[in-house]
């Protein structure tokens, strides 16, 4: 069922999360999420899905040549790590701030029950 009130896409991973790849050629590798593409539901993970790109000489690369870069992988192929370093599924929990009385949603690890958001 599509969202009715909040049309914003949400993923189980965010920039800066430590994740483990659970499917694909880089299965089992771990790394930090460098960038998240919400619309395409893809993420770039540090040291995962490295591809060689041939570049012409320019100001950034005066020699040009072959450059290894991380490419995006689908977000469903990664799982965030909990404090113990184990992959975990994500739940969401509403927390109230006692000082202001406002509440917000935080991500919670299913394995340990701890909050993943800072």
CSV table of C-alpha atoms in Angstrom, one decimal:
chain,number,residue,atom,x,y,z
A,1,UNK,CA,0.0,0.0,0.0
A,2,UNK,CA,1.5,3.4,-1.0
A,3,UNK,CA,2.1,6.0,1.6
A,4,UNK,CA,-0.8,8.4,2.1
A,5,UNK,CA,0.5,11.3,4.2
A,6,UNK,CA,4.3,11.2,3.9
A,7,UNK,CA,5.4,10.6,0.4
A,8,UNK,CA,9.1,10.8,1.3
A,9,UNK,CA,11.1,7.6,0.5
A,10,UNK,CA,12.9,6.0,3.4
A,11,UNK,CA,15.7,3.5,3.4
A,12,UNK,CA,17.1,1.3,6.1
A,13,UNK,CA,20.6,2.8,5.6
A,14,UNK,CA,21.9,6.3,5.9
A,15,UNK,CA,25.1,8.0,5.0
A,16,UNK,CA,27.8,7.1,7.5
A,17,UNK,CA,26.4,3.7,8.5
A,18,UNK,CA,28.6,0.7,8.6
A,19,UNK,CA,27.1,-2.0,6.4
A,20,UNK,CA,27.8,-5.6,5.2
A,21,UNK,CA,27.0,-6.6,1.6
A,22,UNK,CA,24.7,-9.7,1.7
A,23,UNK,CA,24.3,-10.3,-2.1
A,24,UNK,CA,26.3,-9.9,-5.3
A,25,UNK,CA,29.9,-10.2,-6.3
A,26,UNK,CA,31.1,-8.4,-3.2
A,27,UNK,CA,29.1,-10.6,-0.8
A,28,UNK,CA,30.5,-10.5,2.8
A,29,UNK,CA,32.5,-7.2,2.4
A,30,UNK,CA,31.9,-4.4,4.9
A,31,UNK,CA,32.3,-0.7,4.5
A,32,UNK,CA,30.9,2.7,5.2
A,33,UNK,CA,28.0,4.2,3.2
A,34,UNK,CA,29.4,7.2,1.3
A,35,UNK,CA,26.3,8.3,-0.5
A,36,UNK,CA,22.6,7.4,-0.7
A,37,UNK,CA,20.4,7.8,-3.8
A,38,UNK,CA,16.8,7.8,-2.5
A,39,UNK,CA,15.0,7.9,-5.8
A,40,UNK,CA,16.9,4.9,-7.3
A,41,UNK,CA,17.2,3.1,-3.9
A,42,UNK,CA,21.0,2.6,-4.4
A,43,UNK,CA,24.0,3.3,-2.2
A,44,UNK,CA,27.7,3.7,-2.6
A,45,UNK,CA,29.7,1.7,-0.1
A,46,UNK,CA,33.4,2.4,0.5
A,47,UNK,CA,35.6,-0.3,-1.1
A,48,UNK,CA,32.7,-2.2,-2.6
A,49,UNK,CA,31.8,-2.7,-6.3
A,50,UNK,CA,35.0,-1.1,-7.6
A,51,UNK,CA,35.1,-0.4,-11.3
A,52,UNK,CA,37.9,0.9,-13.5
A,53,UNK,CA,37.1,4.2,-15.4
A,54,UNK,CA,39.4,5.4,-18.2
A,55,UNK,CA,39.8,9.2,-18.1
A,56,UNK,CA,41.4,11.7,-20.4
A,57,UNK,CA,44.0,14.1,-18.9
A,58,UNK,CA,42.3,17.0,-17.0
A,59,UNK,CA,43.1,19.3,-14.1
A,60,UNK,CA,42.2,16.7,-11.5
A,61,UNK,CA,44.2,13.9,-13.2
A,62,UNK,CA,46.9,15.5,-15.3
A,63,UNK,CA,48.2,12.1,-16.5
A,64,UNK,CA,44.7,10.7,-17.2
A,65,UNK,CA,44.6,6.9,-17.2
A,66,UNK,CA,42.7,4.3,-15.3
A,67,UNK,CA,40.9,5.2,-12.0
A,68,UNK,CA,39.2,2.8,-9.7
A,69,UNK,CA,35.9,4.1,-8.3
A,70,UNK,CA,33.1,2.7,-6.2
A,71,UNK,CA,29.8,2.3,-8.1
A,72,UNK,CA,26.3,2.2,-6.6
A,73,UNK,CA,24.7,-1.1,-5.5
A,74,UNK,CA,21.0,-1.6,-4.6
A,75,UNK,CA,20.1,-0.9,-1.0
A,76,UNK,CA,18.5,-4.3,-0.6
A,77,UNK,CA,21.9,-5.9,-1.0
A,78,UNK,CA,23.3,-4.3,2.2
A,79,UNK,CA,22.5,-4.7,5.9
A,80,UNK,CA,23.5,-2.3,8.6
A,81,UNK,CA,25.8,-3.5,11.4
A,82,UNK,CA,24.8,-3.3,15.1
A,83,UNK,CA,27.3,-2.4,17.9
A,84,UNK,CA,28.6,-6.0,18.0
A,85,UNK,CA,29.4,-5.9,14.3
A,86,UNK,CA,26.6,-8.3,13.3
A,87,UNK,CA,24.2,-7.5,10.4
A,88,UNK,CA,20.8,-6.6,11.6
A,89,UNK,CA,17.3,-5.8,10.3
A,90,UNK,CA,15.9,-2.3,11.1
A,91,UNK,CA,12.8,-1.3,13.1
A,92,UNK,CA,11.5,2.1,13.8
A,93,UNK,CA,10.5,3.4,17.2
A,94,UNK,CA,9.0,6.7,18.3
A,95,UNK,CA,10.9,8.5,21.1
A,96,UNK,CA,9.6,11.5,23.1
A,97,UNK,CA,12.0,14.3,24.2
A,98,UNK,CA,11.1,15.0,27.9
A,99,UNK,CA,12.4,18.6,27.8
A,100,UNK,CA,10.5,19.8,24.7
A,101,UNK,CA,7.7,17.2,24.6
A,102,UNK,CA,8.3,16.6,20.9
A,103,UNK,CA,8.7,13.1,19.5
A,104,UNK,CA,10.7,11.7,16.6
A,105,UNK,CA,11.3,8.4,14.9
A,106,UNK,CA,14.6,6.6,15.3
A,107,UNK,CA,15.9,3.4,13.7
A,108,UNK,CA,16.4,0.5,16.0
A,109,UNK,CA,18.5,-2.7,15.5
A,110,UNK,CA,16.3,-5.8,15.7
A,111,UNK,CA,19.2,-7.9,17.1
A,112,UNK,CA,20.1,-5.8,20.1
A,113,UNK,CA,17.2,-3.3,20.4
A,114,UNK,CA,19.6,-0.3,20.5
A,115,UNK,CA,19.1,2.9,18.6
A,116,UNK,CA,21.1,3.4,15.4
A,117,UNK,CA,20.5,7.1,15.0
A,118,UNK,CA,22.6,9.6,16.9
